């Protein structure tokens, strides 16, 4: 491949440069993508990176939304990396997580402490696009254990799930609401909820937890994951 034009960087290089200007290193960005740092350098020197553009866009959107946690950003990136292709140019037979507009499609997003404080707005498209496609949603919420009103593993809290919670050493618990096996939640309804909260996904989730008796009034969400899919 011929060297890239430094005066006219491709989309992967442009998005990577924005992340660098936000304080991330090429090595950190490569780790988010699940690749080696040398490949990220080739976005600039050899014009590579087309397969990572969507993932980089989602990471940039998350960073603009306030997310700074590298682990959470890595999860966002890996959920949106374009599937590898065969030698003939066809997509390899792997399940992607960046397309939700048709049966069997899915997408996901995650938010850590920094993005949570600003409403986790980068998760709103997951909710809205899944709702427009007539899909379903599932959520994972992390809070201090004493902020959940139901005991861990309670069927009232998360019915139908064998493992609806994960205790953590820092005194927090992750609890899962909805899954493909239980049918998940109506994404269109959640799209309306998020819209009512002006795109603030954190507040929409907090309100739902309180309304349904699952959390105390001043619940402090520390981590939020949204998974959307369209049933086959």
Coordinates of C-alpha atoms in Angstrom, one line a residue:
X1 CA 0.0 0.0 0.0
X2 CA 1.3 3.4 -0.9
X3 CA 2.2 5.9 1.9
X4 CA -0.7 8.1 3.2
X5 CA -0.8 11.8 2.4
X6 CA -0.1 13.6 5.7
X7 CA -2.0 16.6 4.3
X8 CA -5.1 14.5 3.7
X9 CA -5.4 11.9 6.4
X10 CA -8.1 9.2 6.1
X11 CA -11.0 8.9 8.5
X12 CA -9.3 6.4 10.8
X13 CA -6.3 8.7 11.2
X14 CA -8.5 11.8 11.7
X15 CA -10.5 10.1 14.4
X16 CA -7.4 8.7 16.0
X17 CA -5.8 12.1 16.0
X18 CA -8.9 13.5 17.8
X19 CA -8.5 10.9 20.5
X20 CA -4.7 11.7 20.8
X21 CA -5.6 15.4 21.2
X22 CA -8.0 14.3 24.0
X23 CA -5.0 12.8 25.8
X24 CA -5.0 9.1 24.7
X25 CA -1.9 7.5 23.3
X26 CA -1.7 5.3 20.2
X27 CA -1.0 2.4 22.5
X28 CA -4.1 3.0 24.5
X29 CA -6.2 3.4 21.3
X30 CA -4.7 0.2 19.9
X31 CA -5.7 -1.6 23.1
X32 CA -9.2 -0.3 22.8
X33 CA -9.4 -1.8 19.3
X34 CA -7.8 -5.0 20.3
X35 CA -4.9 -4.5 18.0
X36 CA -1.2 -3.7 18.1
X37 CA 0.0 -0.1 18.3
X38 CA 2.0 -0.5 15.1
X39 CA -1.3 -0.9 13.2
X40 CA -2.6 2.4 14.6
X41 CA 0.6 4.1 13.4
X42 CA -0.2 2.8 9.9
X43 CA -3.5 4.7 9.9
X44 CA -1.2 7.7 9.4
X45 CA 1.7 6.2 7.4
X46 CA 0.0 3.8 5.1
X47 CA -3.6 4.9 5.0
X48 CA -4.9 1.8 6.8
X49 CA -7.8 1.6 9.3
X50 CA -11.0 1.5 7.2
X51 CA -12.3 -1.5 9.1
X52 CA -12.0 0.4 12.4
X53 CA -13.7 3.7 11.4
X54 CA -17.1 2.8 12.9
X55 CA -15.4 1.7 16.2
X56 CA -13.4 4.8 16.4
X57 CA -16.4 7.0 15.7
X58 CA -18.2 5.3 18.6
X59 CA -15.2 5.9 20.9
X60 CA -14.9 9.5 19.9
X61 CA -18.6 10.0 20.5
X62 CA -18.2 8.4 24.0
X63 CA -15.3 10.6 24.8
X64 CA -17.2 13.7 23.6
X65 CA -20.0 12.5 26.0
X66 CA -17.5 12.6 28.9
X67 CA -16.3 9.0 29.0
X68 CA -12.6 8.7 30.0
X69 CA -12.4 5.2 31.4
X70 CA -10.2 3.2 29.0
X71 CA -11.8 -0.1 29.9
X72 CA -15.3 1.2 29.1
X73 CA -14.0 2.8 25.8
X74 CA -12.4 -0.5 24.9
X75 CA -15.7 -2.2 25.3
X76 CA -17.4 0.4 23.1
X77 CA -14.7 -0.1 20.4
X78 CA -14.7 -3.9 20.4
X79 CA -18.5 -3.9 20.1
X80 CA -18.3 -1.9 16.9
X81 CA -15.2 -3.3 15.1
X82 CA -16.2 -4.2 11.6
X83 CA -16.1 -8.0 11.1
X84 CA -13.1 -9.4 9.3
X85 CA -13.4 -10.2 5.6
X86 CA -12.5 -13.3 3.6
X87 CA -10.0 -13.2 0.8
X88 CA -12.8 -12.7 -1.6
X89 CA -14.0 -9.6 0.2
X90 CA -17.0 -11.2 1.9
X91 CA -17.7 -10.6 5.5
X92 CA -16.5 -13.5 7.6
X93 CA -19.2 -15.5 9.3
X94 CA -19.0 -13.8 12.7
X95 CA -21.7 -12.0 14.7
X96 CA -21.3 -8.2 14.5
X97 CA -22.6 -5.8 17.1
X98 CA -22.7 -2.5 15.1
X99 CA -25.8 -3.1 13.0
X100 CA -29.3 -3.3 14.4
X101 CA -31.6 -2.5 11.5
X102 CA -32.5 -6.0 10.5
X103 CA -33.5 -9.3 12.1
X104 CA -30.5 -10.8 14.0
X105 CA -28.7 -7.4 14.2
X106 CA -27.4 -6.0 17.4
X107 CA -25.4 -3.2 19.0
X108 CA -24.1 -2.2 22.4
X109 CA -22.7 0.6 24.4
X110 CA -21.2 1.1 27.8
X111 CA -20.6 4.1 30.1
X112 CA -18.2 4.4 33.1
X113 CA -18.2 7.0 35.9
X114 CA -17.2 10.1 33.8
X115 CA -19.8 9.6 31.1
X116 CA -22.4 8.6 33.7
X117 CA -22.1 12.1 35.2
X118 CA -22.9 13.8 31.9
X119 CA -25.9 11.5 31.2
X120 CA -24.2 8.8 29.1
X121 CA -25.5 10.5 26.0
X122 CA -23.5 8.3 23.7
X123 CA -25.8 5.4 24.7
X124 CA -28.9 7.2 23.5
X125 CA -28.4 6.1 19.8
X126 CA -28.3 2.5 20.9
X127 CA -31.7 2.9 22.5
X128 CA -33.2 5.0 19.7
X129 CA -31.9 3.0 16.8
X130 CA -33.0 -0.2 18.4
X131 CA -36.4 1.3 19.0
X132 CA -36.7 2.4 15.4
X133 CA -35.9 -1.1 14.3
X134 CA -38.6 -2.6 16.5
X135 CA -36.0 -4.3 18.7
X136 CA -35.4 -5.2 22.3
X137 CA -33.1 -4.0 25.0
X138 CA -31.2 -5.3 28.0
X139 CA -29.3 -3.4 30.7
X140 CA -26.5 -3.9 33.2
X141 CA -26.3 -1.5 36.1
X142 CA -23.6 -1.1 38.7
X143 CA -24.3 0.6 42.0
X144 CA -23.4 0.3 45.7
X145 CA -25.1 -2.8 47.0
X146 CA -27.1 -0.9 49.6
X147 CA -28.7 1.3 46.9
X148 CA -30.6 -1.6 45.5
X149 CA -33.8 -2.3 47.4
X150 CA -34.1 -6.0 46.5
X151 CA -31.7 -8.5 47.8
X152 CA -29.1 -9.8 45.3
X153 CA -30.6 -12.5 43.1
X154 CA -34.2 -11.7 44.0
X155 CA -36.7 -12.8 41.4
X156 CA -38.6 -9.6 42.0
X157 CA -35.5 -7.6 41.0
X158 CA -34.6 -9.4 37.8
X159 CA -37.1 -12.3 37.1
X160 CA -36.2 -15.1 34.8
X161 CA -32.4 -14.7 35.1
X162 CA -30.3 -17.3 36.8
X163 CA -27.4 -14.8 37.4
X164 CA -28.9 -11.4 37.5
X165 CA -26.2 -9.9 39.6
X166 CA -22.4 -9.8 40.1
X167 CA -21.0 -8.8 43.5
X168 CA -17.7 -6.8 43.4
X169 CA -14.9 -6.3 45.9
X170 CA -15.5 -2.5 46.1
X171 CA -19.0 -3.0 47.6
X172 CA -20.8 -2.5 44.3
X173 CA -23.0 -4.9 42.5
X174 CA -23.8 -5.3 38.8
X175 CA -27.3 -6.4 38.1
X176 CA -28.7 -7.3 34.7
X177 CA -32.2 -6.4 33.5
X178 CA -33.6 -8.1 30.5
X179 CA -31.9 -10.7 28.2
X180 CA -32.6 -12.4 24.9
X181 CA -33.8 -15.5 26.8
X182 CA -36.4 -13.4 28.7
X183 CA -37.4 -11.3 25.7
X184 CA -35.8 -8.1 26.9
X185 CA -37.5 -4.7 27.1
X186 CA -39.4 -2.9 24.4
X187 CA -36.8 -0.5 22.8
X188 CA -39.5 1.8 21.5
X189 CA -40.8 2.4 25.0
X190 CA -37.3 3.0 26.3
X191 CA -36.6 5.4 23.4
X192 CA -39.6 7.5 24.6
X193 CA -38.2 7.3 28.2
X194 CA -34.8 8.6 27.1
X195 CA -36.4 11.3 25.0
X196 CA -38.5 12.4 28.0
X197 CA -35.2 12.9 29.8
X198 CA -33.7 14.9 26.9
X199 CA -31.2 12.2 26.0
X200 CA -29.9 11.6 29.5
X201 CA -29.8 7.8 29.6
X202 CA -28.4 7.8 33.1
X203 CA -31.4 9.7 34.5
X204 CA -33.8 7.6 32.5
X205 CA -32.4 4.4 34.0
X206 CA -32.3 5.9 37.5
X207 CA -36.0 7.0 37.2
X208 CA -36.9 3.5 36.0
X209 CA -35.1 1.8 38.9
X210 CA -36.8 4.1 41.4
X211 CA -40.3 3.8 39.8
X212 CA -40.1 0.1 39.8
X213 CA -39.0 -0.1 43.4
X214 CA -35.5 -1.5 42.5
X215 CA -33.4 1.4 43.9
X216 CA -33.4 4.1 46.5
X217 CA -34.4 7.7 45.6
X218 CA -30.8 9.0 45.5
X219 CA -29.3 6.0 43.7
X220 CA -25.9 6.7 42.2
X221 CA -25.3 4.7 39.0
X222 CA -21.5 4.0 38.5
X223 CA -21.6 1.9 35.4
X224 CA -24.3 1.4 32.7
X225 CA -24.4 -1.0 29.7
X226 CA -27.1 -1.1 27.1
X227 CA -27.5 -4.0 24.6
X228 CA -30.0 -3.8 21.8
X229 CA -31.0 -6.5 19.3
X230 CA -33.7 -7.3 16.7
X231 CA -35.0 -10.8 17.3
X232 CA -34.5 -13.3 14.4

